[in-house]
PDB file of N, CA and C in Angstrom:
ATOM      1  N   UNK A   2      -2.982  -8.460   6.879  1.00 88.00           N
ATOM      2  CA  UNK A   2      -3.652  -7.451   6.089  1.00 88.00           C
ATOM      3  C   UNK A   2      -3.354  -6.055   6.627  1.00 88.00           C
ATOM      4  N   UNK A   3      -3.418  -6.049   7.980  1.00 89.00           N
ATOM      5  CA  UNK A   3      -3.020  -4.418   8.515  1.00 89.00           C
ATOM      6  C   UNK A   3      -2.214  -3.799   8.190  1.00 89.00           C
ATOM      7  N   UNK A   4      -0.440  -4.836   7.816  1.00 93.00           N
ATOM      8  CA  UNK A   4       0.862  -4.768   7.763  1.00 93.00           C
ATOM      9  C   UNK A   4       1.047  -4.513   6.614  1.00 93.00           C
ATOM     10  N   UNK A   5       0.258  -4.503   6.035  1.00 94.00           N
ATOM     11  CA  UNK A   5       0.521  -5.114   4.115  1.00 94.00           C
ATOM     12  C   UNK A   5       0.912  -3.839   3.657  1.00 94.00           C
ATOM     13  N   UNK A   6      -0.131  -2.920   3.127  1.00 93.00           N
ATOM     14  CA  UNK A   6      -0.003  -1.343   2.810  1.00 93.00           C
ATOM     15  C   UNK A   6       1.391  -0.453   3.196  1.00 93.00           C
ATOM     16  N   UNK A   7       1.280  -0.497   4.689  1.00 94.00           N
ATOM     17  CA  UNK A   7       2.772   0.342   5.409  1.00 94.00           C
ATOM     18  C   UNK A   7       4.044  -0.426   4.623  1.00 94.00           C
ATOM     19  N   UNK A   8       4.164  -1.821   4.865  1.00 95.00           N
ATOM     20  CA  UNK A   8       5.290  -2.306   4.696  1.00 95.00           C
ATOM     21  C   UNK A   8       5.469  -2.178   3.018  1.00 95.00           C
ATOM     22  N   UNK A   9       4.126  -2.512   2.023  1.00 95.00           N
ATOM     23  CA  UNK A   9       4.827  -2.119   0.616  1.00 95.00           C
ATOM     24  C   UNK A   9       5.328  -0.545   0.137  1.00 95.00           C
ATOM     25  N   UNK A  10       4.609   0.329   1.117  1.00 95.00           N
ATOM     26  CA  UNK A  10       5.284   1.623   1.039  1.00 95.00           C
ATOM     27  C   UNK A  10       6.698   1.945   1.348  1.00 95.00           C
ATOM     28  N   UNK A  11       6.634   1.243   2.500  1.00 96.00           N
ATOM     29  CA  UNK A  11       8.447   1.532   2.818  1.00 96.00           C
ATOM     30  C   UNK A  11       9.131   0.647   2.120  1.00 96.00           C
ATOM     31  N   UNK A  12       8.742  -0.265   1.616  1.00 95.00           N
ATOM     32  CA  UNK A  12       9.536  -0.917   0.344  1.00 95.00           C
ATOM     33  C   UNK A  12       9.752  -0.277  -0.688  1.00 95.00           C
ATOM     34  N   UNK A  13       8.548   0.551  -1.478  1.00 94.00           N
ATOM     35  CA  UNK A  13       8.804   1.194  -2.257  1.00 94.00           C
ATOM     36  C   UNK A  13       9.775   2.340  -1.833  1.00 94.00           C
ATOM     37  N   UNK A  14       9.678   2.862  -1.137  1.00 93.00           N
ATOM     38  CA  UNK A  14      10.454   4.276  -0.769  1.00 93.00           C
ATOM     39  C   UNK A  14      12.010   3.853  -1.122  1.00 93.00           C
ATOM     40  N   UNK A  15      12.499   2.461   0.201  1.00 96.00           N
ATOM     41  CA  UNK A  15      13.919   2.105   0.397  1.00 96.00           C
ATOM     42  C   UNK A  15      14.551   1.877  -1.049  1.00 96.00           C
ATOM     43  N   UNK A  16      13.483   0.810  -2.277  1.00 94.00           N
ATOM     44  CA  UNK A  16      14.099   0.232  -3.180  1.00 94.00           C
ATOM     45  C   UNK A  16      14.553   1.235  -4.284  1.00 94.00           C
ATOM     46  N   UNK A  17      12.863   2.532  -4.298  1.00 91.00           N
ATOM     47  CA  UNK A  17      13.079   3.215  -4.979  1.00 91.00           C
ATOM     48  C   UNK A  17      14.525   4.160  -4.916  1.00 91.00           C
ATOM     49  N   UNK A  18      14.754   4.379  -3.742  1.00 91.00           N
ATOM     50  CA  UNK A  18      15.677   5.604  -3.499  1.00 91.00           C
ATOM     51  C   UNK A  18      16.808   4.848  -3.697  1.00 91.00           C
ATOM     52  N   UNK A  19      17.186   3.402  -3.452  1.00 93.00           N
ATOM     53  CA  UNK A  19      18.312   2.839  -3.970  1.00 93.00           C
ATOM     54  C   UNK A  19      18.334   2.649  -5.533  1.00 93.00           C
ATOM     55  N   UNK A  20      17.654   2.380  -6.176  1.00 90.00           N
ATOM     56  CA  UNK A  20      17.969   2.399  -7.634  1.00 90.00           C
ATOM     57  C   UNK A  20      17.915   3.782  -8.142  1.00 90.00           C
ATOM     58  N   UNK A  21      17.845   4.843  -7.853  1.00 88.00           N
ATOM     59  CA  UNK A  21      17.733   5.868  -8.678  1.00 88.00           C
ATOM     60  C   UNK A  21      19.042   6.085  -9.633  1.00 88.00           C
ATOM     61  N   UNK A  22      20.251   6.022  -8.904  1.00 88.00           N
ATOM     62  CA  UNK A  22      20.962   6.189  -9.629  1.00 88.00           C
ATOM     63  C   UNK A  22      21.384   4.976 -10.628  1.00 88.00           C
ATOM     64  N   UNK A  23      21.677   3.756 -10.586  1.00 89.00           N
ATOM     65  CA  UNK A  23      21.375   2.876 -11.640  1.00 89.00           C
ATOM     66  C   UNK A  23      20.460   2.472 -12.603  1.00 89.00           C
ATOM     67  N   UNK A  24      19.198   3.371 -12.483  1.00 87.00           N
ATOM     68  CA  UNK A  24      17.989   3.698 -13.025  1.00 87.00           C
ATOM     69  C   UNK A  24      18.668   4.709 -13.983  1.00 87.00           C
ATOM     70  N   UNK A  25      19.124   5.609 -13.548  1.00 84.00           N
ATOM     71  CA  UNK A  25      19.469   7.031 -14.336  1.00 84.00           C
ATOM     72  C   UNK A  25      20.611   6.586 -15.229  1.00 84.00           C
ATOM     73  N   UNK A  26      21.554   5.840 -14.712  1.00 86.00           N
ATOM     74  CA  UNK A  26      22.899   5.182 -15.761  1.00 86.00           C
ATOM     75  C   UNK A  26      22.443   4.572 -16.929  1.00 86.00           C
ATOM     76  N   UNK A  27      21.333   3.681 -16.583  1.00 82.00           N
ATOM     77  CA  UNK A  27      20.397   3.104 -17.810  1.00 82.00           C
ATOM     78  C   UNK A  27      19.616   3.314 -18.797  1.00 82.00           C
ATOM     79  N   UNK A  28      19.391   4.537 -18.357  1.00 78.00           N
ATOM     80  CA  UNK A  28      17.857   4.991 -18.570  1.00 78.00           C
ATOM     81  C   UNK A  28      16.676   4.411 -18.639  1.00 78.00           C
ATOM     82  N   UNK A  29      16.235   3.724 -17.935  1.00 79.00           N
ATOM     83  CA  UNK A  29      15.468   2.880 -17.326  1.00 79.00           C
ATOM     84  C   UNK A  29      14.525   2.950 -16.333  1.00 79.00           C
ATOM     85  N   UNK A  30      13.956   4.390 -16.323  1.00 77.00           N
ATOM     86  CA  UNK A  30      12.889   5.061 -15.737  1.00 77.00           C
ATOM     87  C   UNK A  30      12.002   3.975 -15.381  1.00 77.00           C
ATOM     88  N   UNK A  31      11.588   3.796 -16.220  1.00 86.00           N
ATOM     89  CA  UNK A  31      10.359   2.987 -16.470  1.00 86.00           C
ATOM     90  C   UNK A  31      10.274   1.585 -15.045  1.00 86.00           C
ATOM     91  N   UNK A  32      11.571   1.116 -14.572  1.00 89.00           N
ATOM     92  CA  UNK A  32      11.774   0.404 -13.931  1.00 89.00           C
ATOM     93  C   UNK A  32      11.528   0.876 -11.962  1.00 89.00           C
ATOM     94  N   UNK A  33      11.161   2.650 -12.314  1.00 89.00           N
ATOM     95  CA  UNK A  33      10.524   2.769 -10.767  1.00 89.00           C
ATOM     96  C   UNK A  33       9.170   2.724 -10.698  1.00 89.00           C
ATOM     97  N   UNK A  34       8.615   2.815 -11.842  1.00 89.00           N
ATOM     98  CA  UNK A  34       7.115   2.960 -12.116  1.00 89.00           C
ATOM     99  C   UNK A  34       6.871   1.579 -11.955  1.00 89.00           C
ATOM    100  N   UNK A  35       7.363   0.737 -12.325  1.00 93.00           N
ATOM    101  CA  UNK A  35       7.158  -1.110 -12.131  1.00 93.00           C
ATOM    102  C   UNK A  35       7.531  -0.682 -10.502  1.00 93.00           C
ATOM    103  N   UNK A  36       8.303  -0.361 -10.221  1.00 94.00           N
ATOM    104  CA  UNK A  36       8.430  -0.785  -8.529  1.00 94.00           C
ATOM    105  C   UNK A  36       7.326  -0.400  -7.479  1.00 94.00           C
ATOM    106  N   UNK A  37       7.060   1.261  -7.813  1.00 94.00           N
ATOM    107  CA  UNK A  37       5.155   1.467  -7.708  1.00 94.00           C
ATOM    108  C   UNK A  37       4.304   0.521  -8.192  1.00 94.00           C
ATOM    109  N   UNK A  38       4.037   0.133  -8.853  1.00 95.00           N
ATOM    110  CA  UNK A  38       2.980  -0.507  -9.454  1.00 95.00           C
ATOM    111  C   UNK A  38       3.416  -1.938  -8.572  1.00 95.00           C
ATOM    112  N   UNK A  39       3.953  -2.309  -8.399  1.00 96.00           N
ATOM    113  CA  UNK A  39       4.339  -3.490  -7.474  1.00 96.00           C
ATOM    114  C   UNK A  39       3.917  -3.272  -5.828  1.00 96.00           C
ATOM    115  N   UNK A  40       4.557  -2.385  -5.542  1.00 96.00           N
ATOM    116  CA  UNK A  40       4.009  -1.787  -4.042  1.00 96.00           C
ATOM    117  C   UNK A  40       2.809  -1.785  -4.153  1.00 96.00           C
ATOM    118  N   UNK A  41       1.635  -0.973  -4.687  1.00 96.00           N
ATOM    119  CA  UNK A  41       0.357  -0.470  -5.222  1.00 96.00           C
ATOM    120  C   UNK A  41      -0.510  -2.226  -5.115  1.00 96.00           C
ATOM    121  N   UNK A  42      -0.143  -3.052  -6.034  1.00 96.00           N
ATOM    122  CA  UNK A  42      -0.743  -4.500  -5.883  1.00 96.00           C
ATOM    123  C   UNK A  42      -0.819  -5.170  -4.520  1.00 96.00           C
ATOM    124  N   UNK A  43       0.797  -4.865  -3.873  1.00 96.00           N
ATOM    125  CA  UNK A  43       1.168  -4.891  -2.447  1.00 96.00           C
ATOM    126  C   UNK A  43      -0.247  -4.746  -1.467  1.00 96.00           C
ATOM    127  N   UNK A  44      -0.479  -3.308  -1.775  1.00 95.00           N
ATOM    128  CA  UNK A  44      -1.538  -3.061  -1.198  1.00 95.00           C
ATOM    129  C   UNK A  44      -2.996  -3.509  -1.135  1.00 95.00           C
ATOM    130  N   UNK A  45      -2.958  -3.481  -2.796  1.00 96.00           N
ATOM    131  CA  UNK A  45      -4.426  -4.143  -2.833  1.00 96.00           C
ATOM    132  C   UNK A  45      -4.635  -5.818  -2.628  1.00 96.00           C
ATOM    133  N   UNK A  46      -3.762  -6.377  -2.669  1.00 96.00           N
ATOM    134  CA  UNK A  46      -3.804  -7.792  -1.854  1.00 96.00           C
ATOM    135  C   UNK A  46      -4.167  -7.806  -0.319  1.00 96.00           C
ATOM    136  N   UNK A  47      -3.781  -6.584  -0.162  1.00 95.00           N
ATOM    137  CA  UNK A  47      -3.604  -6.539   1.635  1.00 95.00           C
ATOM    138  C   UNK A  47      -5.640  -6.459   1.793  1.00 95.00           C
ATOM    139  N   UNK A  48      -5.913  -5.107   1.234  1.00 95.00           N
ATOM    140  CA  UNK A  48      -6.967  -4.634   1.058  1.00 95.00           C
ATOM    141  C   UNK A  48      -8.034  -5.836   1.168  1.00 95.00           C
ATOM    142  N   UNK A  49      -8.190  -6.606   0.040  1.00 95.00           N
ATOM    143  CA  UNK A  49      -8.661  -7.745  -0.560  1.00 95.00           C
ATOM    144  C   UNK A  49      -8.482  -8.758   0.874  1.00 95.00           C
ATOM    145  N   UNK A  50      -7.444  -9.007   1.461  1.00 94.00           N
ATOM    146  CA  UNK A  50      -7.245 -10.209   2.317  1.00 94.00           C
ATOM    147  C   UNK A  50      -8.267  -9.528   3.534  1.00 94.00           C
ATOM    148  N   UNK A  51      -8.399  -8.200   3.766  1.00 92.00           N
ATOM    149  CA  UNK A  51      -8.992  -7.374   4.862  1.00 92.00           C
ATOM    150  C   UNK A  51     -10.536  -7.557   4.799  1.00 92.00           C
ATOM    151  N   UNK A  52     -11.140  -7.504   3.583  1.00 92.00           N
ATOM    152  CA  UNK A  52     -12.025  -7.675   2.804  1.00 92.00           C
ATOM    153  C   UNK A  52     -12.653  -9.149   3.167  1.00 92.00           C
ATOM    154  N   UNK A  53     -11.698 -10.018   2.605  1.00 92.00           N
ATOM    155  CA  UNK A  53     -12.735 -10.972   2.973  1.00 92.00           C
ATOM    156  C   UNK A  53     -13.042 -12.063   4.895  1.00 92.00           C
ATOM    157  N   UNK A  54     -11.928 -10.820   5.511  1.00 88.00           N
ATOM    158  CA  UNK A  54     -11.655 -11.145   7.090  1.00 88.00           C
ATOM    159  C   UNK A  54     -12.990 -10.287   7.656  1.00 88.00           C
ATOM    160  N   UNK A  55     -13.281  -9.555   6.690  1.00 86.00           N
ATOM    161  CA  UNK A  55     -14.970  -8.469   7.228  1.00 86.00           C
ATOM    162  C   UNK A  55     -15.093  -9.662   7.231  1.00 86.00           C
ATOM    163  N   UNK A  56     -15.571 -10.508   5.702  1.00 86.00           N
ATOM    164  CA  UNK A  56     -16.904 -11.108   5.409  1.00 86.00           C
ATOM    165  C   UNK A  56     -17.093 -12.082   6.427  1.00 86.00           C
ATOM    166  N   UNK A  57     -16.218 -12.669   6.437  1.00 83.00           N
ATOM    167  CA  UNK A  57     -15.852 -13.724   8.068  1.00 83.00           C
ATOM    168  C   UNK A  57     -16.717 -13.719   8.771  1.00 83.00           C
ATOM    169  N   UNK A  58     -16.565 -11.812   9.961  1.00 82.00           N
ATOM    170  CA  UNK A  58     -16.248 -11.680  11.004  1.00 82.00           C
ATOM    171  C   UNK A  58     -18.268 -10.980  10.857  1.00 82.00           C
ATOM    172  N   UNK A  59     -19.017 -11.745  10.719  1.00 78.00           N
ATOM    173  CA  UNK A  59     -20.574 -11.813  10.546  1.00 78.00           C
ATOM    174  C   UNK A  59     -21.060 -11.999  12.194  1.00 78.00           C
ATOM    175  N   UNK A  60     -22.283 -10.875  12.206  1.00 76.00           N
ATOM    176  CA  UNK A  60     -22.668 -11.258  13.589  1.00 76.00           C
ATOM    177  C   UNK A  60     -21.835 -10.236  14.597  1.00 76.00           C
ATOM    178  N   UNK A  61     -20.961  -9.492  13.880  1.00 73.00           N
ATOM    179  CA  UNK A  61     -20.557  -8.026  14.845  1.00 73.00           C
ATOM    180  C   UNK A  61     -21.583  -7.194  15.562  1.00 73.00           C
ATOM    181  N   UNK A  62     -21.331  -6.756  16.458  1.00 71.00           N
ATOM    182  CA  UNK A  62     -21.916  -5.614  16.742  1.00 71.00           C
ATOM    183  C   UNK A  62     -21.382  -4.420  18.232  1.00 71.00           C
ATOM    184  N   UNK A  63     -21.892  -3.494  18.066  1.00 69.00           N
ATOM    185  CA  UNK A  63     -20.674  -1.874  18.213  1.00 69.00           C
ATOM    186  C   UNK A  63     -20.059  -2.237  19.670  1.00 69.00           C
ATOM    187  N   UNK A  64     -20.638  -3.220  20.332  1.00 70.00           N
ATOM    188  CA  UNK A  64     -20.243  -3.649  21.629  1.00 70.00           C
ATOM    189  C   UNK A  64     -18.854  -3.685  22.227  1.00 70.00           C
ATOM    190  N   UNK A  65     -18.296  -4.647  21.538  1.00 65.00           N
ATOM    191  CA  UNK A  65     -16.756  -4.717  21.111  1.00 65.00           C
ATOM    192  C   UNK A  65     -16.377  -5.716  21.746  1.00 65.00           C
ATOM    193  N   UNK A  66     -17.275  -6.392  23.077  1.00 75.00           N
ATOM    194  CA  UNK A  66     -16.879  -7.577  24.146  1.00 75.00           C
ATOM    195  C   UNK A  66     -16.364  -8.847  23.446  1.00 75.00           C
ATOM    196  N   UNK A  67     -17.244  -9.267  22.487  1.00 80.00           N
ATOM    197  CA  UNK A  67     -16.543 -10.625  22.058  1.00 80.00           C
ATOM    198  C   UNK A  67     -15.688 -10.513  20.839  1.00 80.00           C
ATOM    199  N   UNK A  68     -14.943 -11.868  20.587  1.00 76.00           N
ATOM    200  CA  UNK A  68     -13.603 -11.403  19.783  1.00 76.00           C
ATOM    201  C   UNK A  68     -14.295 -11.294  18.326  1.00 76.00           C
ATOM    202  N   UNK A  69     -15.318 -11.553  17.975  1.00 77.00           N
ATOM    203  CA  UNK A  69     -16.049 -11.351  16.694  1.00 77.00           C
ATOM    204  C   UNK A  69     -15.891  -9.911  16.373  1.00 77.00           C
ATOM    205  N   UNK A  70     -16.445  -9.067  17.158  1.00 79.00           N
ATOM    206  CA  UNK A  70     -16.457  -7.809  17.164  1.00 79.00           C
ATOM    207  C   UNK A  70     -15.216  -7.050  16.801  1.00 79.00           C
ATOM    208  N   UNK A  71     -13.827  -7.657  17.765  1.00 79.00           N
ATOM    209  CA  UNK A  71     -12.798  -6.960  17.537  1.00 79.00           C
ATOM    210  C   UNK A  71     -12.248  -7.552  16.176  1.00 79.00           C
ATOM    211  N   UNK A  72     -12.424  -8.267  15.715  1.00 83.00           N
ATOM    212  CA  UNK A  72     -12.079  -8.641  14.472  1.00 83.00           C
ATOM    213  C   UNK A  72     -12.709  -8.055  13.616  1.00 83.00           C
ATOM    214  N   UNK A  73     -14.104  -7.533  13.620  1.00 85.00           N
ATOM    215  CA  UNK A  73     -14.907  -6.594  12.448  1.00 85.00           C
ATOM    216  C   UNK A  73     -14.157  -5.562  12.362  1.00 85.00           C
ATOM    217  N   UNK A  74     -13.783  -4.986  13.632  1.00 85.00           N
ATOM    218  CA  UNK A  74     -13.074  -3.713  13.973  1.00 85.00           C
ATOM    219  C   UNK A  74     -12.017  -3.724  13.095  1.00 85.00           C
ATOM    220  N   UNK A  75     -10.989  -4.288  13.428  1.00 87.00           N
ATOM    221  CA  UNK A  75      -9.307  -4.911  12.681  1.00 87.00           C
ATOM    222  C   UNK A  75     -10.092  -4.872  11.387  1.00 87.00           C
ATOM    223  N   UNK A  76     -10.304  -5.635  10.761  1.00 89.00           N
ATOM    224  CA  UNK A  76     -10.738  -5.736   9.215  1.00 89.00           C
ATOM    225  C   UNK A  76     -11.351  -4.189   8.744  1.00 89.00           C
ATOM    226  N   UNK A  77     -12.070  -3.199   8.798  1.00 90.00           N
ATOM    227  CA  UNK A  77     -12.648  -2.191   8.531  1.00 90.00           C
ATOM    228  C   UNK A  77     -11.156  -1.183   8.728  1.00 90.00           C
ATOM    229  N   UNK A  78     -10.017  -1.442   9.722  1.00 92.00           N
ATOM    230  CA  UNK A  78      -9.233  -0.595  10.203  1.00 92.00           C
ATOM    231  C   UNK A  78      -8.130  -1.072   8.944  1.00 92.00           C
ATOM    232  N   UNK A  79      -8.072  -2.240   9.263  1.00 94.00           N
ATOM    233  CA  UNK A  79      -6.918  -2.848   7.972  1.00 94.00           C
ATOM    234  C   UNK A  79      -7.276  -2.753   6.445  1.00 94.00           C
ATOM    235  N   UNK A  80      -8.891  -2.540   6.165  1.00 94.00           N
ATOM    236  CA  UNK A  80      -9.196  -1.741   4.571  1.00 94.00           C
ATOM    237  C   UNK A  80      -9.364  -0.934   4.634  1.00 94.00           C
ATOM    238  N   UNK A  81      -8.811   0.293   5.473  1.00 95.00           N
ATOM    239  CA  UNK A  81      -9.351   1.554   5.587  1.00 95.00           C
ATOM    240  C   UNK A  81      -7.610   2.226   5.066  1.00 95.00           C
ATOM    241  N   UNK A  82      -6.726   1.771   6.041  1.00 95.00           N
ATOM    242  CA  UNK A  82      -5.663   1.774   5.776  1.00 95.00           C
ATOM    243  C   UNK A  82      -4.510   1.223   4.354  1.00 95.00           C
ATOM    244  N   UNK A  83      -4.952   0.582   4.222  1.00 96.00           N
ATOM    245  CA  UNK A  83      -4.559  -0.113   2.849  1.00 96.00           C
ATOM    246  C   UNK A  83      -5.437   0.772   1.917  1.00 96.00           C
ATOM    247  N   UNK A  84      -6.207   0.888   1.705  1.00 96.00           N
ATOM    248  CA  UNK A  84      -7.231   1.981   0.789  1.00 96.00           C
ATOM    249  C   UNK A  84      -6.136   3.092   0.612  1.00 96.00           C
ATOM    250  N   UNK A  85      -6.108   3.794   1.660  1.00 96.00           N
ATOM    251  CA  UNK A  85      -4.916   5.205   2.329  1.00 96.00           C
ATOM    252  C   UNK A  85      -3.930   5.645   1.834  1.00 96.00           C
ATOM    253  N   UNK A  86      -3.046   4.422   2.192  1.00 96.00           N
ATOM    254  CA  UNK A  86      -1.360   3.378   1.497  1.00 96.00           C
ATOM    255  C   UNK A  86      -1.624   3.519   0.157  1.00 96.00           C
ATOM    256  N   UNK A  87      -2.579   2.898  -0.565  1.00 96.00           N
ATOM    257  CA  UNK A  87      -2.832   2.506  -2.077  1.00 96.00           C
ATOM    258  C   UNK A  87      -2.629   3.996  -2.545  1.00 96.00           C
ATOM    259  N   UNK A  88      -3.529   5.018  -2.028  1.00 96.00           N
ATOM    260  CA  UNK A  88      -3.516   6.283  -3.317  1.00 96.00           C
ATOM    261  C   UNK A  88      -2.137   7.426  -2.913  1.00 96.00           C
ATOM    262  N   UNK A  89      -1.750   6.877  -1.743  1.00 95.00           N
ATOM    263  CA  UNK A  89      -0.229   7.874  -1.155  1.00 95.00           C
ATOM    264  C   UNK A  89       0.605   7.085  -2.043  1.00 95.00           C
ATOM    265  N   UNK A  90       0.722   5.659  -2.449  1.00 95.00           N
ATOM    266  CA  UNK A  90       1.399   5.289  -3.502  1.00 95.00           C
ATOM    267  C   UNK A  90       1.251   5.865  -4.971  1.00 95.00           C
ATOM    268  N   UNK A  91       0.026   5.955  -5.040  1.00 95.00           N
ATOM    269  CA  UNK A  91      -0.070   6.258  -6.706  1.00 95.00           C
ATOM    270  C   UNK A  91       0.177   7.660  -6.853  1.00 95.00           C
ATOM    271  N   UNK A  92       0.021   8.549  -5.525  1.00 94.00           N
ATOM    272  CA  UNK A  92       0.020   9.831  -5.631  1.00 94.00           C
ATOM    273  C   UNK A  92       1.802  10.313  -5.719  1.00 94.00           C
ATOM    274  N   UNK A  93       2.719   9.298  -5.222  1.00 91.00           N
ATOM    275  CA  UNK A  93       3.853   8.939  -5.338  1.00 91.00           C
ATOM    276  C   UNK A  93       4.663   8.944  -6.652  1.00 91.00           C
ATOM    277  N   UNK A  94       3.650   8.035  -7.536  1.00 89.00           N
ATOM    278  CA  UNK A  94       4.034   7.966  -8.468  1.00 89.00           C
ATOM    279  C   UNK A  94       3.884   8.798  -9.866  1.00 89.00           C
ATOM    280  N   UNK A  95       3.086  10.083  -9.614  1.00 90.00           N
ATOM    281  CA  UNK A  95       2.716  10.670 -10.732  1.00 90.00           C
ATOM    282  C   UNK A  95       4.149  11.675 -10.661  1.00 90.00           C
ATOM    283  N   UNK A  96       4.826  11.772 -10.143  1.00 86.00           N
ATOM    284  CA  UNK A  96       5.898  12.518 -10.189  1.00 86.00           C
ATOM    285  C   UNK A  96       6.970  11.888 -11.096  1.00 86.00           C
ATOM    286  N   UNK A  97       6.622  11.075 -11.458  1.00 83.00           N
ATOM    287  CA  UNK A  97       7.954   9.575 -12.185  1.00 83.00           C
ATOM    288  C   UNK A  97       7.319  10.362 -13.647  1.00 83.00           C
ATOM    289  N   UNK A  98       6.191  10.481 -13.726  1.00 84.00           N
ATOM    290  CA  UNK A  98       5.456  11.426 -15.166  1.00 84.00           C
ATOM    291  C   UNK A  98       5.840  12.688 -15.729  1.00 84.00           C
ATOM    292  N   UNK A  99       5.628  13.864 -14.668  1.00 86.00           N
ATOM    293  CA  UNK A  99       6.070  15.005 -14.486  1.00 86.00           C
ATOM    294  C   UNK A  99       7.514  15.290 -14.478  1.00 86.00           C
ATOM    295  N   UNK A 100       8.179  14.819 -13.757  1.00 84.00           N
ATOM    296  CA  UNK A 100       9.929  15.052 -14.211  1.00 84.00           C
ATOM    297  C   UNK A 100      10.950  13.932 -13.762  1.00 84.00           C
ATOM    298  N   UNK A 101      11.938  14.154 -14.607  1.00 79.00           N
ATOM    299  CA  UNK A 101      12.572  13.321 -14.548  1.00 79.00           C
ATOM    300  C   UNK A 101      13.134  13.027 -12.816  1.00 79.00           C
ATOM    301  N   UNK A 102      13.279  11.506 -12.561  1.00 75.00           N
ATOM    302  CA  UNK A 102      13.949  11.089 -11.805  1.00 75.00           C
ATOM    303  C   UNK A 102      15.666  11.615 -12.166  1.00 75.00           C
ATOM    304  N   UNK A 103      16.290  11.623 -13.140  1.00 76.00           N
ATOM    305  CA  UNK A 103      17.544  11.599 -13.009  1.00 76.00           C
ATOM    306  C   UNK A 103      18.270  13.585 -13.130  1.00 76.00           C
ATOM    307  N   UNK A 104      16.861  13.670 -12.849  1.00 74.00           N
ATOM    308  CA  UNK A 104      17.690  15.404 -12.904  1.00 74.00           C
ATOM    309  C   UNK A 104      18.056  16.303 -11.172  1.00 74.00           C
TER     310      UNK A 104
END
């Protein structure tokens, strides 16, 4: 869940920046906005898997000694982050709206 967010971002970035130009030969815009929107799910799976590793990790408290604790920790850190990831993606993608990729 921690990994999830970072790694669909740099997926999006690598795949996006490789198709641009076979995107643009096509005209087939539409096919980076699917690649966001793919990353973006990326994330919220991650989110969701983080989510229910809270619900788990019951019986925390701010101490941090037993591994219960550090696992509340990890889970709150891994949906905090994925949350983060999610809107730097979408915020990513409103530019695919505003102007063209192929100019």
């Amino acid at each position: 869940s921690f990994l999830a967010a970072p790694t669909a971002w740099a997926l999006d970035e690598v795949i996006s920046y490789a198709l641009v130009k076979p995107v643009c030969f096509g005209d087939a815009t539409f096919a980076l906005t699917a690649i966001n929107a793919a990353a973006f799910a990326l994330a919220a799976v991650g989110a969701m898997v983080g989510r229910a590793c809270l619900a788990r990790a019951k019986g925390a408290s701010d101490d941090g000694g037993r591994q219960v604790d550090r696992s509340y920790f990890m889970a709150l850190v891994a949906i905090s982050l994925n949350v983060l990831v999610a809107l730097l993606i979408v915020f990513a993608t409103i530019p695919h709206f505003v102007l063209s990729p192929c100019e």
